[in-house]
Amino acid sequence: MRNHFLRNIFAIFVILFGVFLVFNNLNIVSWNMDQAWGFVYPTFFVLLGIKWIIDFFKGHGGFASGTFLLVFGLLLLLDRFNVLSFTFFDVYKLWPLLLVYIGFSIFKSANKKNRKRKFQFVFDSARPIKDTKGNAKKQRFVIGDHTFNQSNWTVEPMDLWNAIGDYHIDFTKAFIPDKEIPISIQGWAGDIRILIPENIEFTLEAQVKAGDIHVFGQDVDGINRNLTYETHGFADATRKLNIFLRLKAGSIKVDKV
């Protein structure tokens, strides 16, 4: 998948560079490289966005990322042609697109309940579902809070992503199998609260772009913060958790009871 993605990027750059050279040789444009770059990278965003949208309708690819790149690239090109004012650092102005994606998600879920959904609009999560090989099946949510605190719930591999919302996970109430279990939780904005029993070995890597992290008395806060923690017996244990947490903005807190 990674090699395919890199080939697509390289191919688009080659196409754009070839078009630029043809236009320059025919005196259609007389840009230097700095001027050309101002048009090349927005056009690259547009072409890559279109490709991802096409891939989405073929059953793979990302609709949200594709439409975002398409809109972003078009706005940059309109700025280059003096139609409107929009710079690269105005990207934050596109945050209302999240509401558009949420709206499409609600519409899609209401009209196509039986089809597999790319996005879900939920306020309470169920357990992660494993695939036929027993691996974690990635679950993506748009907005909502997710709680894992049922009595004797079974811990399975998790690979969760959420745009906006909180996670509350209580491993003290869970049945934890005798094996190493990967736990990955990522999102844009929210809080992550985790309770871990004292008899469970684990390793943890936590990252926040803006916010704070609290792990058993170790505290960091500010911009681009990260914290790692590993229990003394993790390497030799057979029953253990491998936890990865990442937020763009928010708070991560891990306590032991």
PDB file of C-alpha atoms in Angstrom:
ATOM      1  CA  MET A   1       0.000   0.000   0.000  1.00  0.00           C
ATOM      2  CA  ARG A   2       2.815   2.410   0.905  1.00  0.00           C
ATOM      3  CA  ASN A   3       4.694   1.700  -2.356  1.00  0.00           C
ATOM      4  CA  HIS A   4       1.509   2.249  -4.364  1.00  0.00           C
ATOM      5  CA  PHE A   5       0.929   5.588  -2.629  1.00  0.00           C
ATOM      6  CA  LEU A   6       4.492   6.754  -3.289  1.00  0.00           C
ATOM      7  CA  ARG A   7       4.238   5.768  -6.952  1.00  0.00           C
ATOM      8  CA  ASN A   8       1.063   7.831  -7.297  1.00  0.00           C
ATOM      9  CA  ILE A   9       2.735  10.889  -5.786  1.00  0.00           C
ATOM     10  CA  PHE A  10       5.808  10.495  -7.996  1.00  0.00           C
ATOM     11  CA  ALA A  11       3.642  10.047 -11.101  1.00  0.00           C
ATOM     12  CA  ILE A  12       1.655  13.225 -10.399  1.00  0.00           C
ATOM     13  CA  PHE A  13       4.818  15.239  -9.855  1.00  0.00           C
ATOM     14  CA  VAL A  14       6.300  13.942 -13.118  1.00  0.00           C
ATOM     15  CA  ILE A  15       3.109  14.882 -15.001  1.00  0.00           C
ATOM     16  CA  LEU A  16       3.068  18.390 -13.542  1.00  0.00           C
ATOM     17  CA  PHE A  17       6.758  18.937 -14.223  1.00  0.00           C
ATOM     18  CA  GLY A  18       6.316  17.777 -17.830  1.00  0.00           C
ATOM     19  CA  VAL A  19       3.339  20.084 -18.380  1.00  0.00           C
ATOM     20  CA  PHE A  20       5.294  23.003 -16.945  1.00  0.00           C
ATOM     21  CA  LEU A  21       8.256  22.358 -19.286  1.00  0.00           C
ATOM     22  CA  VAL A  22       5.966  22.135 -22.327  1.00  0.00           C
ATOM     23  CA  PHE A  23       4.231  25.417 -21.468  1.00  0.00           C
ATOM     24  CA  ASN A  24       7.577  27.070 -20.815  1.00  0.00           C
ATOM     25  CA  ASN A  25       9.074  25.858 -24.132  1.00  0.00           C
ATOM     26  CA  LEU A  26       6.029  27.096 -26.060  1.00  0.00           C
ATOM     27  CA  ASN A  27       6.271  30.481 -24.310  1.00  0.00           C
ATOM     28  CA  ILE A  28       2.773  30.043 -22.942  1.00  0.00           C
ATOM     29  CA  VAL A  29       4.192  30.893 -19.542  1.00  0.00           C
ATOM     30  CA  SER A  30       7.450  32.484 -18.525  1.00  0.00           C
ATOM     31  CA  TRP A  31       7.709  31.479 -14.894  1.00  0.00           C
ATOM     32  CA  ASN A  32      10.895  30.822 -13.015  1.00  0.00           C
ATOM     33  CA  MET A  33      10.968  27.806 -10.707  1.00  0.00           C
ATOM     34  CA  ASP A  34       9.808  29.777  -7.658  1.00  0.00           C
ATOM     35  CA  GLN A  35       6.774  31.097  -9.525  1.00  0.00           C
ATOM     36  CA  ALA A  36       6.034  27.688 -11.010  1.00  0.00           C
ATOM     37  CA  TRP A  37       6.130  26.021  -7.590  1.00  0.00           C
ATOM     38  CA  GLY A  38       3.330  28.323  -6.434  1.00  0.00           C
ATOM     39  CA  PHE A  39       1.104  26.698  -9.059  1.00  0.00           C
ATOM     40  CA  VAL A  40       2.557  23.179  -9.030  1.00  0.00           C
ATOM     41  CA  TYR A  41       1.861  22.142  -5.441  1.00  0.00           C
ATOM     42  CA  PRO A  42      -1.795  23.379  -5.400  1.00  0.00           C
ATOM     43  CA  THR A  43      -2.360  21.524  -8.676  1.00  0.00           C
ATOM     44  CA  PHE A  44      -0.780  18.466  -7.105  1.00  0.00           C
ATOM     45  CA  PHE A  45      -3.289  18.685  -4.222  1.00  0.00           C
ATOM     46  CA  VAL A  46      -6.163  18.937  -6.706  1.00  0.00           C
ATOM     47  CA  LEU A  47      -5.042  15.936  -8.774  1.00  0.00           C
ATOM     48  CA  LEU A  48      -4.331  13.786  -5.737  1.00  0.00           C
ATOM     49  CA  GLY A  49      -7.697  14.731  -4.238  1.00  0.00           C
ATOM     50  CA  ILE A  50      -9.504  13.782  -7.445  1.00  0.00           C
ATOM     51  CA  LYS A  51      -7.695  10.450  -7.538  1.00  0.00           C
ATOM     52  CA  TRP A  52      -8.612   9.628  -3.937  1.00  0.00           C
ATOM     53  CA  ILE A  53     -12.252  10.498  -4.606  1.00  0.00           C
ATOM     54  CA  ILE A  54     -12.258   8.219  -7.659  1.00  0.00           C
ATOM     55  CA  ASP A  55     -10.611   5.473  -5.597  1.00  0.00           C
ATOM     56  CA  PHE A  56     -13.303   5.916  -2.944  1.00  0.00           C
ATOM     57  CA  PHE A  57     -16.093   5.220  -5.446  1.00  0.00           C
ATOM     58  CA  LYS A  58     -14.157   2.156  -6.602  1.00  0.00           C
ATOM     59  CA  GLY A  59     -14.308   0.789  -3.083  1.00  0.00           C
ATOM     60  CA  HIS A  60     -11.063   2.076  -1.607  1.00  0.00           C
ATOM     61  CA  GLY A  61      -9.394   5.393  -0.919  1.00  0.00           C
ATOM     62  CA  GLY A  62     -10.570   8.227   1.293  1.00  0.00           C
ATOM     63  CA  PHE A  63     -13.517  10.490   0.482  1.00  0.00           C
ATOM     64  CA  ALA A  64     -12.832  12.952   3.311  1.00  0.00           C
ATOM     65  CA  SER A  65      -9.120  13.314   2.577  1.00  0.00           C
ATOM     66  CA  GLY A  66      -9.792  13.485  -1.166  1.00  0.00           C
ATOM     67  CA  THR A  67     -12.410  16.228  -0.976  1.00  0.00           C
ATOM     68  CA  PHE A  68     -10.297  18.181   1.514  1.00  0.00           C
ATOM     69  CA  LEU A  69      -7.259  18.159  -0.805  1.00  0.00           C
ATOM     70  CA  LEU A  70      -9.464  19.068  -3.776  1.00  0.00           C
ATOM     71  CA  VAL A  71     -11.019  22.069  -2.009  1.00  0.00           C
ATOM     72  CA  PHE A  72      -7.702  23.166  -0.500  1.00  0.00           C
ATOM     73  CA  GLY A  73      -5.887  22.972  -3.828  1.00  0.00           C
ATOM     74  CA  LEU A  74      -8.627  24.821  -5.718  1.00  0.00           C
ATOM     75  CA  LEU A  75      -8.641  27.660  -3.189  1.00  0.00           C
ATOM     76  CA  LEU A  76      -4.867  27.998  -3.480  1.00  0.00           C
ATOM     77  CA  LEU A  77      -5.113  28.128  -7.285  1.00  0.00           C
ATOM     78  CA  LEU A  78      -7.838  30.766  -7.108  1.00  0.00           C
ATOM     79  CA  ASP A  79      -5.483  32.817  -4.963  1.00  0.00           C
ATOM     80  CA  ARG A  80      -2.700  32.422  -7.547  1.00  0.00           C
ATOM     81  CA  PHE A  81      -5.046  33.755 -10.259  1.00  0.00           C
ATOM     82  CA  ASN A  82      -6.064  36.672  -7.984  1.00  0.00           C
ATOM     83  CA  VAL A  83      -9.683  35.549  -7.784  1.00  0.00           C
ATOM     84  CA  LEU A  84      -9.633  35.525  -3.973  1.00  0.00           C
ATOM     85  CA  SER A  85      -7.143  35.689  -1.115  1.00  0.00           C
ATOM     86  CA  PHE A  86      -6.209  32.319   0.389  1.00  0.00           C
ATOM     87  CA  THR A  87      -2.771  31.195   1.566  1.00  0.00           C
ATOM     88  CA  PHE A  88      -1.422  27.864   2.749  1.00  0.00           C
ATOM     89  CA  PHE A  89      -1.703  29.003   6.371  1.00  0.00           C
ATOM     90  CA  ASP A  90      -5.429  29.707   5.923  1.00  0.00           C
ATOM     91  CA  VAL A  91      -6.045  25.964   6.029  1.00  0.00           C
ATOM     92  CA  TYR A  92      -7.646  26.319   9.491  1.00  0.00           C
ATOM     93  CA  LYS A  93     -10.547  28.155   7.829  1.00  0.00           C
ATOM     94  CA  LEU A  94     -11.642  24.846   6.317  1.00  0.00           C
ATOM     95  CA  TRP A  95     -12.661  23.319   9.672  1.00  0.00           C
ATOM     96  CA  PRO A  96     -16.410  23.562   8.768  1.00  0.00           C
ATOM     97  CA  LEU A  97     -15.754  20.755   6.272  1.00  0.00           C
ATOM     98  CA  LEU A  98     -15.895  18.471   9.309  1.00  0.00           C
ATOM     99  CA  LEU A  99     -19.568  19.405   9.684  1.00  0.00           C
ATOM    100  CA  VAL A 100     -20.108  18.575   6.021  1.00  0.00           C
ATOM    101  CA  TYR A 101     -18.585  15.116   6.534  1.00  0.00           C
ATOM    102  CA  ILE A 102     -20.742  14.564   9.614  1.00  0.00           C
ATOM    103  CA  GLY A 103     -23.848  15.575   7.662  1.00  0.00           C
ATOM    104  CA  PHE A 104     -23.050  13.157   4.845  1.00  0.00           C
ATOM    105  CA  SER A 105     -22.397  10.442   7.418  1.00  0.00           C
ATOM    106  CA  ILE A 106     -25.811  10.949   9.043  1.00  0.00           C
ATOM    107  CA  PHE A 107     -27.539  11.022   5.660  1.00  0.00           C
ATOM    108  CA  LYS A 108     -25.749   7.905   4.501  1.00  0.00           C
ATOM    109  CA  SER A 109     -26.428   5.948   7.685  1.00  0.00           C
ATOM    110  CA  ALA A 110     -30.117   6.891   7.588  1.00  0.00           C
ATOM    111  CA  ASN A 111     -30.625   5.809   3.985  1.00  0.00           C
ATOM    112  CA  LYS A 112     -28.221   2.889   3.642  1.00  0.00           C
ATOM    113  CA  LYS A 113     -28.270   1.147   6.976  1.00  0.00           C
ATOM    114  CA  ASN A 114     -27.262  -2.218   5.589  1.00  0.00           C
ATOM    115  CA  ARG A 115     -24.223  -1.027   3.688  1.00  0.00           C
ATOM    116  CA  LYS A 116     -20.736  -0.858   5.162  1.00  0.00           C
ATOM    117  CA  ARG A 117     -20.127   2.737   6.263  1.00  0.00           C
ATOM    118  CA  LYS A 118     -16.913   4.653   5.930  1.00  0.00           C
ATOM    119  CA  PHE A 119     -17.887   6.978   8.792  1.00  0.00           C
ATOM    120  CA  GLN A 120     -20.149   6.527  11.775  1.00  0.00           C
ATOM    121  CA  PHE A 121     -21.908   9.103  13.935  1.00  0.00           C
ATOM    122  CA  VAL A 122     -22.108   7.528  17.373  1.00  0.00           C
ATOM    123  CA  PHE A 123     -22.296   8.546  21.002  1.00  0.00           C
ATOM    124  CA  ASP A 124     -21.477   5.220  22.655  1.00  0.00           C
ATOM    125  CA  SER A 125     -19.180   2.554  21.320  1.00  0.00           C
ATOM    126  CA  ALA A 126     -19.344  -1.196  21.378  1.00  0.00           C
ATOM    127  CA  ARG A 127     -16.310  -3.421  21.665  1.00  0.00           C
ATOM    128  CA  PRO A 128     -13.921  -3.521  18.724  1.00  0.00           C
ATOM    129  CA  ILE A 129     -14.720  -6.327  16.302  1.00  0.00           C
ATOM    130  CA  LYS A 130     -11.932  -8.680  15.277  1.00  0.00           C
ATOM    131  CA  ASP A 131     -11.471  -9.804  11.692  1.00  0.00           C
ATOM    132  CA  THR A 132     -11.289 -13.449  10.575  1.00  0.00           C
ATOM    133  CA  LYS A 133      -7.558 -13.586  11.429  1.00  0.00           C
ATOM    134  CA  GLY A 134      -8.126 -12.362  14.974  1.00  0.00           C
ATOM    135  CA  ASN A 135      -6.503  -8.978  14.396  1.00  0.00           C
ATOM    136  CA  ALA A 136      -7.933  -5.649  15.447  1.00  0.00           C
ATOM    137  CA  LYS A 137     -10.423  -4.311  12.963  1.00  0.00           C
ATOM    138  CA  LYS A 138      -9.993  -0.575  12.594  1.00  0.00           C
ATOM    139  CA  GLN A 139     -12.999   1.454  13.686  1.00  0.00           C
ATOM    140  CA  ARG A 140     -13.432   5.094  12.695  1.00  0.00           C
ATOM    141  CA  PHE A 141     -15.889   7.472  14.283  1.00  0.00           C
ATOM    142  CA  VAL A 142     -16.662  11.099  13.503  1.00  0.00           C
ATOM    143  CA  ILE A 143     -17.818  12.390  16.863  1.00  0.00           C
ATOM    144  CA  GLY A 144     -18.902  10.923  20.176  1.00  0.00           C
ATOM    145  CA  ASP A 145     -17.827   9.449  23.511  1.00  0.00           C
ATOM    146  CA  HIS A 146     -16.755   5.827  23.905  1.00  0.00           C
ATOM    147  CA  THR A 147     -16.812   3.861  27.138  1.00  0.00           C
ATOM    148  CA  PHE A 148     -15.384   0.425  27.971  1.00  0.00           C
ATOM    149  CA  ASN A 149     -16.355  -0.310  31.564  1.00  0.00           C
ATOM    150  CA  GLN A 150     -18.830  -3.166  31.437  1.00  0.00           C
ATOM    151  CA  SER A 151     -18.393  -5.868  34.038  1.00  0.00           C
ATOM    152  CA  ASN A 152     -15.985  -8.587  32.839  1.00  0.00           C
ATOM    153  CA  TRP A 153     -15.685  -7.205  29.291  1.00  0.00           C
ATOM    154  CA  THR A 154     -13.080  -9.011  27.195  1.00  0.00           C
ATOM    155  CA  VAL A 155     -10.045  -7.047  26.080  1.00  0.00           C
ATOM    156  CA  GLU A 156      -9.294  -7.520  22.400  1.00  0.00           C
ATOM    157  CA  PRO A 157      -6.854  -5.735  20.046  1.00  0.00           C
ATOM    158  CA  MET A 158      -8.084  -2.162  19.472  1.00  0.00           C
ATOM    159  CA  ASP A 159      -7.351   0.225  16.617  1.00  0.00           C
ATOM    160  CA  LEU A 160      -9.676   3.192  17.140  1.00  0.00           C
ATOM    161  CA  TRP A 161      -9.832   6.685  15.650  1.00  0.00           C
ATOM    162  CA  ASN A 162     -12.175   9.519  16.555  1.00  0.00           C
ATOM    163  CA  ALA A 163     -12.429  13.106  15.301  1.00  0.00           C
ATOM    164  CA  ILE A 164     -13.956  14.650  18.445  1.00  0.00           C
ATOM    165  CA  GLY A 165     -14.855  12.815  21.622  1.00  0.00           C
ATOM    166  CA  ASP A 166     -13.680  11.161  24.823  1.00  0.00           C
ATOM    167  CA  TYR A 167     -12.549   7.636  25.661  1.00  0.00           C
ATOM    168  CA  HIS A 168     -13.029   6.063  29.086  1.00  0.00           C
ATOM    169  CA  ILE A 169     -11.477   2.598  29.417  1.00  0.00           C
ATOM    170  CA  ASP A 170     -11.515   0.663  32.678  1.00  0.00           C
ATOM    171  CA  PHE A 171      -9.246  -2.376  32.456  1.00  0.00           C
ATOM    172  CA  THR A 172      -9.886  -3.164  36.130  1.00  0.00           C
ATOM    173  CA  LYS A 173     -13.327  -4.483  35.161  1.00  0.00           C
ATOM    174  CA  ALA A 174     -12.070  -6.440  32.159  1.00  0.00           C
ATOM    175  CA  PHE A 175     -11.049  -9.986  31.417  1.00  0.00           C
ATOM    176  CA  ILE A 176      -7.536  -9.703  29.951  1.00  0.00           C
ATOM    177  CA  PRO A 177      -6.356 -12.832  28.064  1.00  0.00           C
ATOM    178  CA  ASP A 178      -2.897 -14.289  28.662  1.00  0.00           C
ATOM    179  CA  LYS A 179      -1.174 -12.693  25.666  1.00  0.00           C
ATOM    180  CA  GLU A 180       0.205  -9.375  24.433  1.00  0.00           C
ATOM    181  CA  ILE A 181      -2.655  -7.135  23.284  1.00  0.00           C
ATOM    182  CA  PRO A 182      -2.091  -3.998  21.170  1.00  0.00           C
ATOM    183  CA  ILE A 183      -4.250  -0.969  21.997  1.00  0.00           C
ATOM    184  CA  SER A 184      -4.187   2.029  19.637  1.00  0.00           C
ATOM    185  CA  ILE A 185      -6.402   5.084  20.204  1.00  0.00           C
ATOM    186  CA  GLN A 186      -6.045   8.241  18.132  1.00  0.00           C
ATOM    187  CA  GLY A 187      -8.115  11.349  17.474  1.00  0.00           C
ATOM    188  CA  TRP A 188      -8.236  15.063  16.815  1.00  0.00           C
ATOM    189  CA  ALA A 189      -9.683  16.468  20.021  1.00  0.00           C
ATOM    190  CA  GLY A 190     -10.883  14.973  23.272  1.00  0.00           C
ATOM    191  CA  ASP A 191      -9.822  13.266  26.479  1.00  0.00           C
ATOM    192  CA  ILE A 192      -8.551   9.741  27.084  1.00  0.00           C
ATOM    193  CA  ARG A 193      -8.987   8.272  30.577  1.00  0.00           C
ATOM    194  CA  ILE A 194      -7.610   4.807  31.338  1.00  0.00           C
ATOM    195  CA  LEU A 195      -7.594   2.720  34.531  1.00  0.00           C
ATOM    196  CA  ILE A 196      -5.162  -0.207  34.720  1.00  0.00           C
ATOM    197  CA  PRO A 197      -4.979  -2.839  37.481  1.00  0.00           C
ATOM    198  CA  GLU A 198      -1.676  -3.121  39.378  1.00  0.00           C
ATOM    199  CA  ASN A 199      -1.098  -6.753  38.372  1.00  0.00           C
ATOM    200  CA  ILE A 200      -1.029  -6.040  34.610  1.00  0.00           C
ATOM    201  CA  GLU A 201       2.241  -5.352  32.841  1.00  0.00           C
ATOM    202  CA  PHE A 202       2.104  -2.806  30.030  1.00  0.00           C
ATOM    203  CA  THR A 203       4.047  -0.382  27.890  1.00  0.00           C
ATOM    204  CA  LEU A 204       2.613   2.962  26.878  1.00  0.00           C
ATOM    205  CA  GLU A 205       3.443   5.692  24.379  1.00  0.00           C
ATOM    206  CA  ALA A 206       1.319   8.850  24.589  1.00  0.00           C
ATOM    207  CA  GLN A 207       1.477  11.902  22.324  1.00  0.00           C
ATOM    208  CA  VAL A 208      -0.414  15.206  22.187  1.00  0.00           C
ATOM    209  CA  LYS A 209       0.128  18.088  19.780  1.00  0.00           C
ATOM    210  CA  ALA A 210      -1.420  20.500  22.264  1.00  0.00           C
ATOM    211  CA  GLY A 211      -2.504  19.444  25.720  1.00  0.00           C
ATOM    212  CA  ASP A 212      -1.322  17.435  28.695  1.00  0.00           C
ATOM    213  CA  ILE A 213      -0.372  13.884  29.636  1.00  0.00           C
ATOM    214  CA  HIS A 214      -0.547  12.383  33.135  1.00  0.00           C
ATOM    215  CA  VAL A 215       0.759   8.858  33.759  1.00  0.00           C
ATOM    216  CA  PHE A 216       1.177   7.693  37.381  1.00  0.00           C
ATOM    217  CA  GLY A 217       2.478  11.024  38.627  1.00  0.00           C
ATOM    218  CA  GLN A 218       4.525  11.840  35.540  1.00  0.00           C
ATOM    219  CA  ASP A 219       3.105  15.016  33.982  1.00  0.00           C
ATOM    220  CA  VAL A 220       3.885  16.916  30.780  1.00  0.00           C
ATOM    221  CA  ASP A 221       1.881  19.681  29.119  1.00  0.00           C
ATOM    222  CA  GLY A 222       2.213  22.182  26.297  1.00  0.00           C
ATOM    223  CA  ILE A 223       2.909  21.788  22.580  1.00  0.00           C
ATOM    224  CA  ASN A 224       4.172  18.591  20.921  1.00  0.00           C
ATOM    225  CA  ARG A 225       4.429  16.589  24.117  1.00  0.00           C
ATOM    226  CA  ASN A 226       5.031  12.854  24.474  1.00  0.00           C
ATOM    227  CA  LEU A 227       5.576  10.443  27.319  1.00  0.00           C
ATOM    228  CA  THR A 228       6.568   6.789  27.427  1.00  0.00           C
ATOM    229  CA  TYR A 229       6.174   4.320  30.275  1.00  0.00           C
ATOM    230  CA  GLU A 230       6.949   0.647  30.730  1.00  0.00           C
ATOM    231  CA  THR A 231       6.393  -1.525  33.777  1.00  0.00           C
ATOM    232  CA  HIS A 232       9.374  -3.417  35.163  1.00  0.00           C
ATOM    233  CA  GLY A 233       8.074  -6.874  34.286  1.00  0.00           C
ATOM    234  CA  PHE A 234       6.770  -6.091  30.798  1.00  0.00           C
ATOM    235  CA  ALA A 235       9.515  -7.856  28.834  1.00  0.00           C
ATOM    236  CA  ASP A 236       9.046 -11.216  30.604  1.00  0.00           C
ATOM    237  CA  ALA A 237       5.267 -11.138  31.030  1.00  0.00           C
ATOM    238  CA  THR A 238       2.929 -13.199  28.843  1.00  0.00           C
ATOM    239  CA  ARG A 239      -0.199 -11.214  29.766  1.00  0.00           C
ATOM    240  CA  LYS A 240       0.447  -7.569  28.888  1.00  0.00           C
ATOM    241  CA  LEU A 241      -0.855  -4.511  27.078  1.00  0.00           C
ATOM    242  CA  ASN A 242       0.939  -2.516  24.396  1.00  0.00           C
ATOM    243  CA  ILE A 243      -0.761   0.897  24.410  1.00  0.00           C
ATOM    244  CA  PHE A 244      -0.384   3.754  21.919  1.00  0.00           C
ATOM    245  CA  LEU A 245      -2.342   7.012  22.432  1.00  0.00           C
ATOM    246  CA  ARG A 246      -2.252  10.109  20.235  1.00  0.00           C
ATOM    247  CA  LEU A 247      -4.362  13.294  20.179  1.00  0.00           C
ATOM    248  CA  LYS A 248      -4.091  16.511  18.224  1.00  0.00           C
ATOM    249  CA  ALA A 249      -5.552  18.442  21.137  1.00  0.00           C
ATOM    250  CA  GLY A 250      -6.719  17.236  24.498  1.00  0.00           C
ATOM    251  CA  SER A 251      -5.740  15.393  27.646  1.00  0.00           C
ATOM    252  CA  ILE A 252      -4.453  11.883  28.336  1.00  0.00           C
ATOM    253  CA  LYS A 253      -4.602  10.440  31.855  1.00  0.00           C
ATOM    254  CA  VAL A 254      -3.607   6.938  32.913  1.00  0.00           C
ATOM    255  CA  ASP A 255      -4.072   5.761  36.521  1.00  0.00           C
ATOM    256  CA  LYS A 256      -3.342   2.493  38.310  1.00  0.00           C
ATOM    257  CA  VAL A 257      -5.660   0.979  40.925  1.00  0.00           C
TER     258      VAL A 257
END
